[in-house]
Amino acid sequence: TLSIQPTGEVKINGATVLAADVRASNGVIHVIDRVLLPSATPATPTQQAMTLIELAIQRGVPQFNHGNPAACAAIYEVAATSLLSLHRDNLSDSDIQQLDQALDEIKSGLSASDQAWALRDALDHVYASLSETR
């Protein structure tokens, strides 16, 4: 949305029009004294939750692939715990159950690799579910 103030100097969103109605090959332009950028729209809670999962996977996969599944599992555990505490209202009952189950499962003495996979499966489930509601 642009706000035009035609008082004295013409201003568009606070920028002064320096030259108006300049012909160009693809139309007409108006030269202003600064760059106008659209305002950033804040991410929705669903987008925030999906970004949390994406970041966890981006950080966890290299750890796993470089022989450190415990670090990967720790990253995924933080993401799963954060989803439950910060984004619970945006999760389905199935999502919550998947995350709770994975967090319980990793306490049962699984290897670090199996912990990482259990958590990753839950994160993938939640991500797919959030993608459907987007």
PDB file of N, CA and C in Angstrom, residues 30-94:
ATOM      1  N   HIS A  30       8.025   7.161 -12.027  1.00  0.00           N
ATOM      2  CA  HIS A  30       8.172   8.368 -11.223  1.00  0.00           C
ATOM      3  C   HIS A  30       9.443   8.168 -10.401  1.00  0.00           C
ATOM      4  N   VAL A  31      10.381   9.087 -10.495  1.00  0.00           N
ATOM      5  CA  VAL A  31      11.654   8.990  -9.789  1.00  0.00           C
ATOM      6  C   VAL A  31      11.468   9.561  -8.390  1.00  0.00           C
ATOM      7  N   ILE A  32      11.871   8.766  -7.381  1.00  0.00           N
ATOM      8  CA  ILE A  32      11.785   9.223  -5.989  1.00  0.00           C
ATOM      9  C   ILE A  32      13.177   9.219  -5.363  1.00  0.00           C
ATOM     10  N   ASP A  33      13.311   9.842  -4.199  1.00  0.00           N
ATOM     11  CA  ASP A  33      14.628  10.033  -3.599  1.00  0.00           C
ATOM     12  C   ASP A  33      15.074   8.926  -2.642  1.00  0.00           C
ATOM     13  N   ARG A  34      14.358   7.849  -2.595  1.00  0.00           N
ATOM     14  CA  ARG A  34      14.778   6.717  -1.746  1.00  0.00           C
ATOM     15  C   ARG A  34      14.116   5.434  -2.232  1.00  0.00           C
ATOM     16  N   VAL A  35      14.606   4.328  -1.740  1.00  0.00           N
ATOM     17  CA  VAL A  35      14.055   3.019  -2.100  1.00  0.00           C
ATOM     18  C   VAL A  35      12.889   2.715  -1.165  1.00  0.00           C
ATOM     19  N   LEU A  36      11.805   2.266  -1.735  1.00  0.00           N
ATOM     20  CA  LEU A  36      10.662   1.831  -0.933  1.00  0.00           C
ATOM     21  C   LEU A  36      10.654   0.312  -0.890  1.00  0.00           C
ATOM     22  N   LEU A  37      10.524  -0.232   0.300  1.00  0.00           N
ATOM     23  CA  LEU A  37      10.456  -1.678   0.477  1.00  0.00           C
ATOM     24  C   LEU A  37       9.128  -2.044   1.108  1.00  0.00           C
ATOM     25  N   PRO A  38       8.563  -3.160   0.705  1.00  0.00           N
ATOM     26  CA  PRO A  38       7.316  -3.583   1.358  1.00  0.00           C
ATOM     27  C   PRO A  38       7.597  -3.937   2.807  1.00  0.00           C
ATOM     28  N   SER A  39       6.621  -3.680   3.654  1.00  0.00           N
ATOM     29  CA  SER A  39       6.802  -4.045   5.056  1.00  0.00           C
ATOM     30  C   SER A  39       6.753  -5.559   5.179  1.00  0.00           C
ATOM     31  N   ALA A  40       7.607  -6.063   6.041  1.00  0.00           N
ATOM     32  CA  ALA A  40       7.660  -7.512   6.252  1.00  0.00           C
ATOM     33  C   ALA A  40       6.422  -7.944   7.018  1.00  0.00           C
ATOM     34  N   THR A  41       5.785  -8.981   6.536  1.00  0.00           N
ATOM     35  CA  THR A  41       4.651  -9.517   7.274  1.00  0.00           C
ATOM     36  C   THR A  41       5.186 -10.528   8.282  1.00  0.00           C
ATOM     37  N   PRO A  42       4.731 -10.448   9.501  1.00  0.00           N
ATOM     38  CA  PRO A  42       5.234 -11.381  10.509  1.00  0.00           C
ATOM     39  C   PRO A  42       4.834 -12.818  10.165  1.00  0.00           C
ATOM     40  N   ALA A  43       5.714 -13.730  10.501  1.00  0.00           N
ATOM     41  CA  ALA A  43       5.446 -15.144  10.257  1.00  0.00           C
ATOM     42  C   ALA A  43       4.278 -15.600  11.129  1.00  0.00           C
ATOM     43  N   THR A  44       3.457 -16.450  10.571  1.00  0.00           N
ATOM     44  CA  THR A  44       2.349 -17.017  11.343  1.00  0.00           C
ATOM     45  C   THR A  44       2.922 -18.033  12.337  1.00  0.00           C
ATOM     46  N   PRO A  45       2.181 -18.386  13.357  1.00  0.00           N
ATOM     47  CA  PRO A  45       2.655 -19.417  14.290  1.00  0.00           C
ATOM     48  C   PRO A  45       2.991 -20.736  13.581  1.00  0.00           C
ATOM     49  N   THR A  46       2.215 -21.090  12.562  1.00  0.00           N
ATOM     50  CA  THR A  46       2.510 -22.311  11.808  1.00  0.00           C
ATOM     51  C   THR A  46       3.843 -22.181  11.091  1.00  0.00           C
ATOM     52  N   GLN A  47       4.082 -21.032  10.457  1.00  0.00           N
ATOM     53  CA  GLN A  47       5.358 -20.806   9.773  1.00  0.00           C
ATOM     54  C   GLN A  47       6.521 -20.836  10.770  1.00  0.00           C
ATOM     55  N   GLN A  48       6.318 -20.277  11.953  1.00  0.00           N
ATOM     56  CA  GLN A  48       7.361 -20.280  12.979  1.00  0.00           C
ATOM     57  C   GLN A  48       7.691 -21.704  13.406  1.00  0.00           C
ATOM     58  N   ALA A  49       6.671 -22.515  13.595  1.00  0.00           N
ATOM     59  CA  ALA A  49       6.890 -23.911  13.984  1.00  0.00           C
ATOM     60  C   ALA A  49       7.615 -24.668  12.883  1.00  0.00           C
ATOM     61  N   MET A  50       7.228 -24.435  11.645  1.00  0.00           N
ATOM     62  CA  MET A  50       7.886 -25.108  10.528  1.00  0.00           C
ATOM     63  C   MET A  50       9.347 -24.665  10.411  1.00  0.00           C
ATOM     64  N   THR A  51       9.603 -23.394  10.639  1.00  0.00           N
ATOM     65  CA  THR A  51      10.978 -22.880  10.593  1.00  0.00           C
ATOM     66  C   THR A  51      11.819 -23.527  11.689  1.00  0.00           C
ATOM     67  N   LEU A  52      11.248 -23.718  12.860  1.00  0.00           N
ATOM     68  CA  LEU A  52      11.956 -24.383  13.959  1.00  0.00           C
ATOM     69  C   LEU A  52      12.379 -25.793  13.544  1.00  0.00           C
ATOM     70  N   ILE A  53      11.477 -26.514  12.917  1.00  0.00           N
ATOM     71  CA  ILE A  53      11.795 -27.872  12.456  1.00  0.00           C
ATOM     72  C   ILE A  53      12.865 -27.832  11.362  1.00  0.00           C
ATOM     73  N   GLU A  54      12.710 -26.917  10.418  1.00  0.00           N
ATOM     74  CA  GLU A  54      13.700 -26.799   9.337  1.00  0.00           C
ATOM     75  C   GLU A  54      15.094 -26.513   9.891  1.00  0.00           C
ATOM     76  N   LEU A  55      15.187 -25.599  10.849  1.00  0.00           N
ATOM     77  CA  LEU A  55      16.490 -25.269  11.438  1.00  0.00           C
ATOM     78  C   LEU A  55      17.086 -26.453  12.188  1.00  0.00           C
ATOM     79  N   ALA A  56      16.251 -27.174  12.907  1.00  0.00           N
ATOM     80  CA  ALA A  56      16.740 -28.352  13.633  1.00  0.00           C
ATOM     81  C   ALA A  56      17.319 -29.377  12.664  1.00  0.00           C
ATOM     82  N   ILE A  57      16.628 -29.590  11.569  1.00  0.00           N
ATOM     83  CA  ILE A  57      17.106 -30.561  10.585  1.00  0.00           C
ATOM     84  C   ILE A  57      18.383 -30.059   9.908  1.00  0.00           C
ATOM     85  N   GLN A  58      18.420 -28.771   9.568  1.00  0.00           N
ATOM     86  CA  GLN A  58      19.629 -28.206   8.959  1.00  0.00           C
ATOM     87  C   GLN A  58      20.841 -28.339   9.881  1.00  0.00           C
ATOM     88  N   ARG A  59      20.618 -28.221  11.181  1.00  0.00           N
ATOM     89  CA  ARG A  59      21.733 -28.319  12.147  1.00  0.00           C
ATOM     90  C   ARG A  59      22.021 -29.769  12.540  1.00  0.00           C
ATOM     91  N   GLY A  60      20.980 -30.591  12.578  1.00  0.00           N
ATOM     92  CA  GLY A  60      21.147 -31.959  13.044  1.00  0.00           C
ATOM     93  C   GLY A  60      21.738 -32.911  12.024  1.00  0.00           C
ATOM     94  N   VAL A  61      21.318 -32.801  10.784  1.00  0.00           N
ATOM     95  CA  VAL A  61      21.783 -33.735   9.747  1.00  0.00           C
ATOM     96  C   VAL A  61      23.307 -33.740   9.608  1.00  0.00           C
ATOM     97  N   PRO A  62      23.966 -32.577   9.523  1.00  0.00           N
ATOM     98  CA  PRO A  62      25.429 -32.616   9.413  1.00  0.00           C
ATOM     99  C   PRO A  62      26.095 -33.288  10.616  1.00  0.00           C
ATOM    100  N   GLN A  63      25.523 -33.095  11.802  1.00  0.00           N
ATOM    101  CA  GLN A  63      26.077 -33.746  12.993  1.00  0.00           C
ATOM    102  C   GLN A  63      25.985 -35.266  12.850  1.00  0.00           C
ATOM    103  N   PHE A  64      24.831 -35.720  12.452  1.00  0.00           N
ATOM    104  CA  PHE A  64      24.619 -37.158  12.277  1.00  0.00           C
ATOM    105  C   PHE A  64      25.560 -37.711  11.209  1.00  0.00           C
ATOM    106  N   ASN A  65      25.619 -37.021  10.083  1.00  0.00           N
ATOM    107  CA  ASN A  65      26.433 -37.487   8.959  1.00  0.00           C
ATOM    108  C   ASN A  65      27.930 -37.448   9.233  1.00  0.00           C
ATOM    109  N   HIS A  66      28.346 -36.631  10.192  1.00  0.00           N
ATOM    110  CA  HIS A  66      29.764 -36.559  10.559  1.00  0.00           C
ATOM    111  C   HIS A  66      30.086 -37.421  11.777  1.00  0.00           C
ATOM    112  N   GLY A  67      29.209 -38.379  12.056  1.00  0.00           N
ATOM    113  CA  GLY A  67      29.494 -39.356  13.103  1.00  0.00           C
ATOM    114  C   GLY A  67      29.166 -38.921  14.509  1.00  0.00           C
ATOM    115  N   ASN A  68      28.296 -37.917  14.654  1.00  0.00           N
ATOM    116  CA  ASN A  68      27.935 -37.449  15.983  1.00  0.00           C
ATOM    117  C   ASN A  68      26.412 -37.509  16.175  1.00  0.00           C
ATOM    118  N   PRO A  69      25.859 -38.730  16.201  1.00  0.00           N
ATOM    119  CA  PRO A  69      24.405 -38.840  16.330  1.00  0.00           C
ATOM    120  C   PRO A  69      23.875 -38.301  17.659  1.00  0.00           C
ATOM    121  N   ALA A  70      24.688 -38.282  18.704  1.00  0.00           N
ATOM    122  CA  ALA A  70      24.238 -37.747  19.991  1.00  0.00           C
ATOM    123  C   ALA A  70      23.952 -36.246  19.886  1.00  0.00           C
ATOM    124  N   ALA A  71      24.809 -35.526  19.168  1.00  0.00           N
ATOM    125  CA  ALA A  71      24.575 -34.092  18.968  1.00  0.00           C
ATOM    126  C   ALA A  71      23.319 -33.869  18.140  1.00  0.00           C
ATOM    127  N   CYS A  72      23.138 -34.683  17.120  1.00  0.00           N
ATOM    128  CA  CYS A  72      21.935 -34.602  16.286  1.00  0.00           C
ATOM    129  C   CYS A  72      20.693 -34.846  17.141  1.00  0.00           C
ATOM    130  N   ALA A  73      20.729 -35.892  17.948  1.00  0.00           N
ATOM    131  CA  ALA A  73      19.585 -36.215  18.807  1.00  0.00           C
ATOM    132  C   ALA A  73      19.297 -35.072  19.777  1.00  0.00           C
ATOM    133  N   ALA A  74      20.343 -34.448  20.296  1.00  0.00           N
ATOM    134  CA  ALA A  74      20.161 -33.332  21.231  1.00  0.00           C
ATOM    135  C   ALA A  74      19.480 -32.148  20.537  1.00  0.00           C
ATOM    136  N   ILE A  75      19.883 -31.860  19.313  1.00  0.00           N
ATOM    137  CA  ILE A  75      19.262 -30.769  18.552  1.00  0.00           C
ATOM    138  C   ILE A  75      17.791 -31.081  18.297  1.00  0.00           C
ATOM    139  N   TYR A  76      17.506 -32.311  17.891  1.00  0.00           N
ATOM    140  CA  TYR A  76      16.124 -32.696  17.642  1.00  0.00           C
ATOM    141  C   TYR A  76      15.294 -32.688  18.928  1.00  0.00           C
ATOM    142  N   GLU A  77      15.910 -33.078  20.031  1.00  0.00           N
ATOM    143  CA  GLU A  77      15.196 -33.072  21.312  1.00  0.00           C
ATOM    144  C   GLU A  77      14.804 -31.652  21.708  1.00  0.00           C
ATOM    145  N   VAL A  78      15.713 -30.710  21.535  1.00  0.00           N
ATOM    146  CA  VAL A  78      15.404 -29.309  21.842  1.00  0.00           C
ATOM    147  C   VAL A  78      14.265 -28.818  20.949  1.00  0.00           C
ATOM    148  N   ALA A  79      14.304 -29.178  19.680  1.00  0.00           N
ATOM    149  CA  ALA A  79      13.238 -28.760  18.762  1.00  0.00           C
ATOM    150  C   ALA A  79      11.895 -29.355  19.168  1.00  0.00           C
ATOM    151  N   ALA A  80      11.877 -30.646  19.486  1.00  0.00           N
ATOM    152  CA  ALA A  80      10.624 -31.305  19.881  1.00  0.00           C
ATOM    153  C   ALA A  80      10.065 -30.689  21.161  1.00  0.00           C
ATOM    154  N   THR A  81      10.931 -30.454  22.123  1.00  0.00           N
ATOM    155  CA  THR A  81      10.513 -29.844  23.392  1.00  0.00           C
ATOM    156  C   THR A  81       9.997 -28.425  23.156  1.00  0.00           C
ATOM    157  N   SER A  82      10.677 -27.686  22.299  1.00  0.00           N
ATOM    158  CA  SER A  82      10.256 -26.313  21.988  1.00  0.00           C
ATOM    159  C   SER A  82       8.911 -26.283  21.286  1.00  0.00           C
ATOM    160  N   LEU A  83       8.702 -27.210  20.369  1.00  0.00           N
ATOM    161  CA  LEU A  83       7.406 -27.271  19.691  1.00  0.00           C
ATOM    162  C   LEU A  83       6.282 -27.491  20.688  1.00  0.00           C
ATOM    163  N   LEU A  84       6.517 -28.387  21.643  1.00  0.00           N
ATOM    164  CA  LEU A  84       5.477 -28.679  22.635  1.00  0.00           C
ATOM    165  C   LEU A  84       5.246 -27.509  23.582  1.00  0.00           C
ATOM    166  N   SER A  85       6.296 -26.777  23.915  1.00  0.00           N
ATOM    167  CA  SER A  85       6.110 -25.692  24.880  1.00  0.00           C
ATOM    168  C   SER A  85       5.729 -24.370  24.221  1.00  0.00           C
ATOM    169  N   LEU A  86       6.197 -24.108  23.012  1.00  0.00           N
ATOM    170  CA  LEU A  86       5.950 -22.814  22.379  1.00  0.00           C
ATOM    171  C   LEU A  86       4.841 -22.830  21.329  1.00  0.00           C
ATOM    172  N   HIS A  87       4.592 -23.985  20.738  1.00  0.00           N
ATOM    173  CA  HIS A  87       3.651 -24.053  19.621  1.00  0.00           C
ATOM    174  C   HIS A  87       2.546 -25.084  19.819  1.00  0.00           C
ATOM    175  N   ARG A  88       2.325 -25.491  21.038  1.00  0.00           N
ATOM    176  CA  ARG A  88       1.339 -26.539  21.334  1.00  0.00           C
ATOM    177  C   ARG A  88      -0.034 -26.216  20.754  1.00  0.00           C
ATOM    178  N   ASP A  89      -0.433 -24.950  20.816  1.00  0.00           N
ATOM    179  CA  ASP A  89      -1.763 -24.559  20.325  1.00  0.00           C
ATOM    180  C   ASP A  89      -1.915 -24.758  18.819  1.00  0.00           C
ATOM    181  N   ASN A  90      -0.801 -24.828  18.094  1.00  0.00           N
ATOM    182  CA  ASN A  90      -0.851 -24.985  16.638  1.00  0.00           C
ATOM    183  C   ASN A  90      -0.684 -26.431  16.205  1.00  0.00           C
ATOM    184  N   LEU A  91      -0.502 -27.323  17.163  1.00  0.00           N
ATOM    185  CA  LEU A  91      -0.268 -28.731  16.848  1.00  0.00           C
ATOM    186  C   LEU A  91      -1.555 -29.534  17.002  1.00  0.00           C
ATOM    187  N   SER A  92      -1.716 -30.529  16.152  1.00  0.00           N
ATOM    188  CA  SER A  92      -2.863 -31.426  16.286  1.00  0.00           C
ATOM    189  C   SER A  92      -2.596 -32.396  17.435  1.00  0.00           C
ATOM    190  N   ASP A  93      -3.633 -33.078  17.870  1.00  0.00           N
ATOM    191  CA  ASP A  93      -3.467 -34.088  18.916  1.00  0.00           C
ATOM    192  C   ASP A  93      -2.479 -35.160  18.471  1.00  0.00           C
ATOM    193  N   SER A  94      -2.529 -35.511  17.191  1.00  0.00           N
ATOM    194  CA  SER A  94      -1.611 -36.505  16.644  1.00  0.00           C
ATOM    195  C   SER A  94      -0.166 -36.006  16.695  1.00  0.00           C
TER     196      SER A  94
END
